[in-house]
Amino acid sequence: MGINATIIGQTITFAVFVLFTMKFVWPPIKQAMNERAKKIEDGLAAAERGEASLAEASQASDDALKDARTQAQDILAGANRQANDIVEKAKTEARTEADRIIAAANEEIDASMQRAKAELRKEVSAIALAGAQKVLAREVDASAHDDLLKQLATEI
Amino acid sequence: MATGGGEQNGGGDSASNYVSHHLTHLQVGEGFWTWNIDTLLVSTVLGVIMCGVMYLGARKATAGVPGFLQNVVESLVDFIDNLVKESFPGPSKFVPPFALTIFVWTFLWNCMDLIPVDWLPAAASMAGLEYMRVVPSADMNATFAISISVFFLIIIYSIAGKGLGGYAKEWLSHPFGWYLLPFNLIINFVELMAKPVSLSLRLFGNLYAGELIFILIALLPWGVQFIPGFAWAVFHILVVTLQAFIITVLSVVYLSMAYESHDDEH
């Protein structure tokens, strides 16, 4: 026991160890720890940013989906309308065409009938005239009764 | 944790021889210029181990996933850093590594107390060294070496923190005011002296007592030694850590008290 020169040696040793710790131990460890803290901080910030951008992106995709759905519905409605229009137009055209054809046919029928009537009338008048000639060959002068016969022919 | 040899279980004479043998330093030199070789050797070896391990942990320090050794050193650094940050307001270049060195070094000193008391002295005597005290904290020279360093740093940090004039003013006017100037001087002198003395004697006293108890336990019959030996060792684990912690905290607190101005107190 008791104080002696050992204290000098101990103090010097102590100073050496303190300087060593100060020079070679403390700074690298402290630097590594600070860097790690910075890294973690950055990582957390990045995670937060990522989360925000994810929310943003999912919002955008939702919006796009909604837009697309609306657009599709619009397109579908337009197409339906157009199809209806086309069908309607076709129907109308067909009806008009049919009417036209029927009218033409009717006209044709009327014309044929008129022609047939005229022919028949001529033939009947001729036959009637021939018959009358034969019956009245003697008493009736063809030229004298021509007017009468013609009138008859028109009446038939 | 003490292994009693055979020959010291006898009468009072051999018991007192055993105790005094265990409390004698391996010394060279005369008078003041006596060197306690065992204290110097053990504390230097422990310090080299401390620096080596911490250097290995710090050498490849990475901001990524730390290895085992880096983890250990980081825990220590973080612990000391928080301790210093909480109380010391001054520049943080010197004080934290200083506190770290005190903590780890004194902790290792104290741990030497947990090695069975006869092992290293027996090994030393085989190597031809008659005396060997392996607990540096049980040598006042070792504990005073730390506290005297703290003492000078108190003065240095007082001047650094308050300026020479501020420090002088504190000596003269604190704590009783200018009218009681002589008393202020006396009080401040006592306060300044009490700090290093209490700092080193606390550590020394605890560990010296601990060592002595282990030596006394080693005097018991070998069959029953382990009961008090185990109990005291378990208790001593607490003392070892606590005393290393206390001397570290108090050193930091003394330095921060020195650095801070006390003007706002009156």
Coordinates of C-alpha atoms in Angstrom, one line a residue:
Chain A
M1 CA 0.0 0.0 0.0
G2 CA 0.9 3.6 -0.2
I3 CA 1.6 6.0 -3.0
N4 CA 4.8 5.5 -4.9
A5 CA 6.2 5.9 -8.4
T6 CA 3.7 3.4 -9.7
I7 CA 1.3 6.3 -10.0
I8 CA 3.5 7.9 -12.6
G9 CA 3.6 4.8 -14.7
Q10 CA -0.1 4.3 -14.3
T11 CA -0.9 7.9 -15.3
I12 CA 1.3 7.6 -18.4
T13 CA -0.3 4.2 -19.3
F14 CA -3.7 5.7 -18.8
A15 CA -2.9 8.7 -21.0
V16 CA -1.7 6.3 -23.8
F17 CA -4.8 4.2 -23.6
V18 CA -7.1 7.3 -23.6
L19 CA -5.3 8.7 -26.7
F20 CA -5.5 5.3 -28.4
T21 CA -9.2 5.1 -27.7
M22 CA -9.7 8.7 -28.8
K23 CA -7.8 8.2 -32.0
F24 CA -8.5 4.7 -33.2
V25 CA -11.7 3.4 -31.4
W26 CA -14.1 6.3 -30.9
P27 CA -14.1 8.0 -34.3
P28 CA -14.6 5.0 -36.6
I29 CA -17.3 3.5 -34.4
K30 CA -19.1 6.8 -34.0
Q31 CA -18.9 7.4 -37.7
A32 CA -20.3 4.0 -38.5
M33 CA -23.1 4.6 -36.1
N34 CA -23.9 8.0 -37.5
E35 CA -23.8 6.6 -41.0
R36 CA -26.1 3.8 -40.0
A37 CA -28.5 6.2 -38.3
K38 CA -28.5 8.3 -41.5
K39 CA -29.1 5.2 -43.6
I40 CA -32.0 4.1 -41.4
E41 CA -33.4 7.6 -41.6
D42 CA -33.1 7.7 -45.4
G43 CA -34.6 4.2 -45.6
L44 CA -37.6 5.3 -43.5
A45 CA -38.0 8.4 -45.6
A46 CA -37.8 6.4 -48.8
A47 CA -40.3 3.9 -47.5
E48 CA -42.7 6.8 -46.7
R49 CA -42.2 8.2 -50.1
G50 CA -42.8 4.8 -51.7
E51 CA -45.9 4.4 -49.7
A52 CA -47.2 7.8 -50.8
S53 CA -46.3 7.2 -54.5
L54 CA -48.0 3.8 -54.3
A55 CA -51.2 5.4 -53.0
E56 CA -50.9 8.0 -55.7
A57 CA -50.4 5.3 -58.4
S58 CA -53.3 3.2 -57.2
Q59 CA -55.5 6.3 -57.2
A60 CA -54.4 7.1 -60.7
S61 CA -55.1 3.5 -61.9
D62 CA -58.5 3.6 -60.2
D63 CA -59.2 6.9 -62.1
A64 CA -58.0 5.4 -65.4
L65 CA -60.2 2.3 -64.9
K66 CA -63.2 4.5 -64.1
D67 CA -62.5 6.6 -67.2
A68 CA -62.1 3.5 -69.4
R69 CA -65.4 2.0 -68.1
T70 CA -67.3 5.2 -68.8
Q71 CA -65.7 5.5 -72.2
A72 CA -66.5 1.9 -73.0
Q73 CA -70.1 2.5 -72.0
D74 CA -70.3 5.6 -74.2
I75 CA -68.9 3.6 -77.1
L76 CA -71.3 0.8 -76.5
A77 CA -74.2 3.2 -76.4
G78 CA -73.1 4.9 -79.5
A79 CA -72.7 1.7 -81.4
N80 CA -76.1 0.5 -80.3
R81 CA -77.7 3.8 -81.4
Q82 CA -75.9 3.6 -84.8
A83 CA -77.0 0.0 -85.3
N84 CA -80.6 0.9 -84.5
D85 CA -80.3 3.8 -87.0
I86 CA -79.0 1.5 -89.7
V87 CA -81.7 -1.1 -89.1
E88 CA -84.3 1.6 -89.2
K89 CA -83.0 3.2 -92.4
A90 CA -82.8 -0.3 -94.0
K91 CA -86.4 -1.0 -93.0
T92 CA -87.6 2.3 -94.4
E93 CA -85.8 1.8 -97.6
A94 CA -87.1 -1.7 -98.0
R95 CA -90.6 -0.4 -97.4
T96 CA -90.3 2.3 -100.0
E97 CA -88.8 0.0 -102.5
A98 CA -91.6 -2.5 -101.9
D99 CA -94.2 0.2 -102.4
R100 CA -92.6 1.3 -105.6
I101 CA -92.5 -2.2 -107.0
I102 CA -96.1 -2.8 -106.1
A103 CA -97.1 0.5 -107.7
A104 CA -95.2 -0.3 -110.9
A105 CA -96.8 -3.8 -111.0
N106 CA -100.3 -2.3 -110.5
E107 CA -99.6 0.2 -113.3
E108 CA -98.5 -2.6 -115.6
I109 CA -101.6 -4.6 -114.7
D110 CA -103.8 -1.6 -115.4
A111 CA -102.1 -0.9 -118.8
S112 CA -102.4 -4.6 -119.8
M113 CA -106.1 -4.6 -118.9
Q114 CA -106.7 -1.4 -120.9
R115 CA -104.9 -2.9 -123.9
A116 CA -106.8 -6.2 -123.6
K117 CA -110.1 -4.3 -123.2
A118 CA -109.4 -2.3 -126.4
E119 CA -108.5 -5.4 -128.3
L120 CA -111.6 -7.2 -127.1
R121 CA -113.8 -4.3 -128.0
K122 CA -112.3 -4.2 -131.5
E123 CA -112.8 -7.9 -131.9
V124 CA -116.3 -7.9 -130.5
S125 CA -117.3 -5.1 -132.7
A126 CA -115.9 -6.9 -135.7
I127 CA -117.6 -10.1 -134.7
A128 CA -120.8 -8.3 -134.1
L129 CA -120.5 -6.5 -137.4
A130 CA -119.7 -9.7 -139.2
G131 CA -122.7 -11.4 -137.6
A132 CA -125.0 -8.5 -138.4
Q133 CA -123.7 -8.4 -141.9
K134 CA -124.6 -12.0 -142.2
V135 CA -128.0 -11.5 -140.7
L136 CA -128.8 -8.4 -142.5
A137 CA -126.8 -9.1 -145.7
R138 CA -129.7 -8.2 -147.8
E139 CA -131.6 -5.5 -146.2
V140 CA -128.8 -3.5 -144.6
D141 CA -126.5 -1.5 -146.6
A142 CA -123.2 -1.5 -144.9
S143 CA -122.5 2.0 -145.8
A144 CA -125.9 3.2 -144.8
H145 CA -125.8 1.7 -141.4
D146 CA -122.1 2.2 -140.8
D147 CA -122.7 5.0 -138.3
L148 CA -125.0 2.9 -136.3
L149 CA -122.7 0.0 -136.2
K150 CA -119.7 2.1 -135.2
Q151 CA -121.8 3.6 -132.3
L152 CA -122.7 0.1 -131.3
A153 CA -119.0 -0.9 -131.3
T154 CA -118.1 1.9 -129.0
E155 CA -120.9 1.1 -126.6
I156 CA -119.8 -2.5 -126.3
Chain B
M1 CA -14.2 -18.1 -5.8
A2 CA -11.1 -18.7 -3.8
T3 CA -9.1 -21.8 -3.6
G4 CA -7.3 -22.3 -0.4
G5 CA -4.0 -24.0 -0.5
G6 CA -3.2 -26.6 2.1
E7 CA -0.7 -24.9 4.3
Q8 CA -2.7 -21.8 5.2
N9 CA -5.5 -23.6 7.0
G10 CA -3.4 -23.9 10.1
G11 CA -3.1 -21.6 13.1
G12 CA -3.3 -17.8 13.3
D13 CA 0.3 -17.2 12.4
S14 CA 0.2 -18.9 9.0
A15 CA -3.2 -17.3 8.4
S16 CA -1.8 -13.8 8.9
N17 CA 1.2 -14.8 6.8
Y18 CA -1.2 -15.9 4.0
V19 CA -3.1 -12.6 4.2
S20 CA -0.1 -10.4 4.3
H21 CA 1.5 -12.4 1.5
H22 CA -1.5 -11.8 -0.6
L23 CA -1.5 -8.1 0.2
T24 CA 2.1 -7.5 -0.7
H25 CA 3.1 -6.0 -4.0
L26 CA 5.8 -7.2 -6.3
Q27 CA 8.0 -4.2 -6.0
V28 CA 11.4 -2.9 -7.2
G29 CA 13.0 0.3 -6.1
E30 CA 13.3 2.2 -2.9
G31 CA 11.3 4.9 -1.1
F32 CA 9.0 6.9 -3.4
W33 CA 10.8 5.4 -6.4
T34 CA 9.3 2.0 -5.7
W35 CA 7.5 0.5 -8.7
N36 CA 4.6 -1.9 -8.2
I37 CA 5.4 -4.3 -11.0
D38 CA 2.3 -6.4 -10.6
T39 CA 0.0 -3.4 -10.8
L40 CA 1.8 -1.9 -13.8
L41 CA 2.0 -5.3 -15.5
V42 CA -1.6 -6.4 -15.0
S43 CA -3.2 -3.0 -15.8
T44 CA -1.1 -2.6 -18.9
V45 CA -1.9 -6.1 -20.1
L46 CA -5.6 -5.4 -19.5
G47 CA -5.3 -2.1 -21.2
V48 CA -3.7 -3.6 -24.2
I49 CA -6.4 -6.3 -24.4
M50 CA -9.0 -3.5 -24.0
C51 CA -7.5 -1.4 -26.8
G52 CA -6.9 -4.5 -29.0
V53 CA -10.5 -5.7 -28.7
M54 CA -12.0 -2.3 -29.2
Y55 CA -9.6 -1.6 -32.1
L56 CA -10.6 -4.9 -33.8
G57 CA -14.2 -3.9 -33.4
A58 CA -13.6 -0.4 -34.7
R59 CA -11.1 -1.1 -37.4
K60 CA -13.6 -2.6 -39.9
A61 CA -16.6 -0.6 -38.6
T62 CA -19.3 -0.5 -41.1
A63 CA -22.6 1.3 -41.4
G64 CA -24.1 -1.9 -42.5
V65 CA -24.9 -4.9 -40.4
P66 CA -22.2 -4.9 -37.6
G67 CA -20.3 -8.0 -36.7
F68 CA -20.2 -9.3 -33.1
L69 CA -17.1 -7.4 -32.0
Q70 CA -18.3 -4.2 -33.6
N71 CA -21.6 -4.7 -31.9
V72 CA -20.0 -5.0 -28.5
V73 CA -17.9 -1.9 -29.0
E74 CA -20.8 0.0 -30.4
S75 CA -22.9 -0.8 -27.3
L76 CA -20.1 0.5 -25.1
V77 CA -19.7 3.6 -27.3
D78 CA -23.4 4.3 -27.3
F79 CA -23.7 3.8 -23.6
I80 CA -20.9 6.2 -22.8
D81 CA -22.0 8.6 -25.5
N82 CA -25.4 8.9 -24.0
L83 CA -23.9 9.3 -20.5
V84 CA -21.7 12.1 -21.6
K85 CA -24.3 13.8 -23.7
E86 CA -26.7 13.9 -20.8
S87 CA -24.4 15.8 -18.5
F88 CA -21.4 17.2 -20.3
P89 CA -22.1 20.4 -22.3
G90 CA -18.7 21.1 -23.7
P91 CA -16.9 19.8 -26.9
S92 CA -17.3 16.1 -27.4
K93 CA -14.0 15.2 -28.9
F94 CA -12.1 14.2 -25.8
V95 CA -14.4 13.5 -22.9
P96 CA -16.4 10.6 -24.4
P97 CA -13.3 8.5 -25.3
F98 CA -11.8 9.5 -22.0
A99 CA -14.9 8.2 -20.1
L100 CA -15.0 5.1 -22.3
T101 CA -11.4 4.3 -21.4
I102 CA -12.0 4.8 -17.7
F103 CA -15.1 2.6 -17.7
V104 CA -13.7 -0.4 -19.6
W105 CA -10.3 -0.2 -18.0
T106 CA -11.5 -0.1 -14.4
F107 CA -14.2 -2.7 -15.2
L108 CA -11.4 -5.0 -16.4
W109 CA -9.3 -4.2 -13.3
N110 CA -12.3 -5.0 -11.0
C111 CA -13.0 -8.2 -12.9
M112 CA -9.5 -9.5 -11.9
D113 CA -11.1 -9.7 -8.4
L114 CA -13.3 -12.6 -9.6
I115 CA -10.4 -14.8 -10.6
P116 CA -9.8 -17.2 -7.7
V117 CA -7.3 -15.4 -5.4
D118 CA -4.6 -18.1 -5.5
W119 CA -4.5 -18.9 -9.2
L120 CA -2.4 -16.0 -10.5
P121 CA -0.1 -15.7 -7.4
A122 CA 0.5 -19.5 -7.7
A123 CA 1.3 -19.2 -11.4
A124 CA 3.6 -16.2 -10.6
S125 CA 5.4 -18.2 -7.9
M126 CA 6.0 -21.0 -10.4
A127 CA 7.5 -18.4 -12.7
G128 CA 9.7 -17.3 -9.8
L129 CA 7.9 -14.2 -8.7
E130 CA 7.2 -14.2 -5.0
Y131 CA 4.4 -11.7 -4.8
M132 CA 1.6 -11.0 -7.2
R133 CA -1.4 -8.8 -6.6
V134 CA -3.6 -9.0 -9.6
V135 CA -6.3 -6.4 -8.9
P136 CA -5.1 -3.0 -10.0
S137 CA -8.1 -1.3 -8.5
A138 CA -6.9 -2.5 -5.1
D139 CA -3.8 -0.5 -5.5
M140 CA -4.1 3.2 -4.7
N141 CA -1.6 4.1 -7.3
A142 CA -3.8 2.8 -10.0
T143 CA -7.0 4.5 -8.8
F144 CA -5.2 7.8 -8.0
A145 CA -3.6 7.8 -11.5
I146 CA -7.1 8.1 -12.9
S147 CA -8.4 10.5 -10.3
I148 CA -5.4 12.8 -10.7
S149 CA -5.9 12.9 -14.4
V150 CA -9.5 13.8 -13.7
F151 CA -8.2 16.5 -11.3
F152 CA -6.1 18.2 -13.9
L153 CA -8.8 17.9 -16.4
I154 CA -11.2 19.6 -14.0
I155 CA -8.8 22.6 -13.9
I156 CA -8.3 22.6 -17.6
Y157 CA -12.1 22.4 -18.4
S158 CA -12.9 25.0 -15.8
I159 CA -10.6 27.4 -17.6
A160 CA -11.8 26.3 -21.0
G161 CA -15.5 26.7 -20.0
K162 CA -15.4 29.8 -18.0
G163 CA -12.2 31.5 -19.0
L164 CA -9.4 32.3 -16.6
G165 CA -11.2 35.3 -15.2
G166 CA -14.4 33.4 -14.7
Y167 CA -12.7 30.6 -13.0
A168 CA -10.8 33.0 -10.7
K169 CA -14.1 34.8 -9.9
E170 CA -15.7 31.5 -9.0
W171 CA -12.8 30.7 -6.7
L172 CA -13.2 34.0 -4.9
S173 CA -16.9 34.7 -4.9
H174 CA -18.5 31.3 -4.9
P175 CA -20.4 30.0 -2.9
F176 CA -20.8 32.7 -0.2
G177 CA -20.3 35.9 -2.2
W178 CA -17.5 38.5 -2.3
Y179 CA -17.7 39.4 1.4
L180 CA -16.6 36.0 2.6
L181 CA -13.8 35.7 0.2
P182 CA -11.4 33.7 2.4
F183 CA -14.0 31.2 3.2
N184 CA -14.8 30.8 -0.4
L185 CA -11.1 30.1 -1.1
I186 CA -11.1 27.4 1.7
I187 CA -14.3 25.8 0.6
N188 CA -13.3 25.7 -3.1
F189 CA -9.9 24.3 -2.2
V190 CA -11.5 21.5 -0.1
E191 CA -14.0 20.9 -2.8
L192 CA -11.4 20.6 -5.5
M193 CA -9.2 18.3 -3.4
A194 CA -12.1 16.2 -2.2
K195 CA -13.1 15.2 -5.8
P196 CA -10.1 13.2 -6.8
V197 CA -9.6 11.8 -3.4
S198 CA -13.1 10.5 -3.0
L199 CA -13.1 9.3 -6.6
S200 CA -10.1 7.1 -6.2
L201 CA -10.6 6.0 -2.6
R202 CA -14.2 4.9 -3.4
L203 CA -12.9 2.5 -6.1
F204 CA -9.9 1.5 -4.1
G205 CA -11.8 0.9 -0.9
N206 CA -14.5 -1.2 -2.5
L207 CA -12.1 -3.4 -4.4
Y208 CA -9.6 -3.7 -1.6
A209 CA -12.3 -4.8 0.7
G210 CA -13.6 -7.3 -1.9
E211 CA -10.2 -8.7 -2.4
L212 CA -9.6 -9.0 1.4
I213 CA -12.9 -10.9 1.8
F214 CA -12.0 -13.3 -0.9
I215 CA -8.6 -13.9 0.8
L216 CA -10.4 -14.5 4.2
I217 CA -12.8 -16.9 2.5
A218 CA -9.8 -18.7 1.1
L219 CA -8.7 -19.4 4.7
L220 CA -11.8 -21.4 5.4
P221 CA -11.6 -25.3 5.2
W222 CA -11.7 -26.2 1.5
G223 CA -15.0 -28.1 1.8
V224 CA -17.1 -25.1 2.8
Q225 CA -15.3 -22.3 1.0
F226 CA -17.5 -22.4 -2.0
I227 CA -20.6 -21.4 -0.1
P228 CA -19.5 -17.9 1.0
G229 CA -17.1 -17.8 -2.0
F230 CA -20.0 -18.2 -4.4
A231 CA -22.2 -15.7 -2.5
W232 CA -19.5 -13.0 -2.4
A233 CA -18.6 -13.5 -6.0
V234 CA -22.2 -13.1 -7.1
F235 CA -22.4 -9.9 -5.0
H236 CA -19.1 -8.9 -6.4
I237 CA -20.3 -9.1 -10.0
L238 CA -22.5 -6.2 -9.0
V239 CA -19.7 -4.3 -7.3
V240 CA -17.4 -4.8 -10.2
T241 CA -19.8 -3.2 -12.7
L242 CA -21.2 -0.6 -10.3
Q243 CA -17.8 0.7 -9.2
A244 CA -16.6 1.0 -12.8
F245 CA -19.8 2.8 -13.7
I246 CA -19.6 5.1 -10.7
I247 CA -16.1 6.3 -11.3
T248 CA -17.0 6.9 -15.0
V249 CA -20.2 8.8 -14.2
L250 CA -18.5 10.9 -11.5
S251 CA -15.6 11.8 -13.7
V252 CA -18.0 13.0 -16.4
V253 CA -20.1 14.9 -13.8
Y254 CA -17.0 16.6 -12.3
L255 CA -15.8 17.7 -15.7
S256 CA -19.3 19.0 -16.6
M257 CA -19.5 20.9 -13.3
A258 CA -16.1 22.3 -14.1
Y259 CA -17.1 23.4 -17.6
E260 CA -20.5 24.9 -16.7
S261 CA -20.7 28.3 -15.2
H262 CA -22.3 28.6 -11.8
D263 CA -23.2 32.3 -12.2
D264 CA -26.8 31.6 -12.7
E265 CA -27.1 30.0 -9.2
H266 CA -26.9 33.4 -7.5

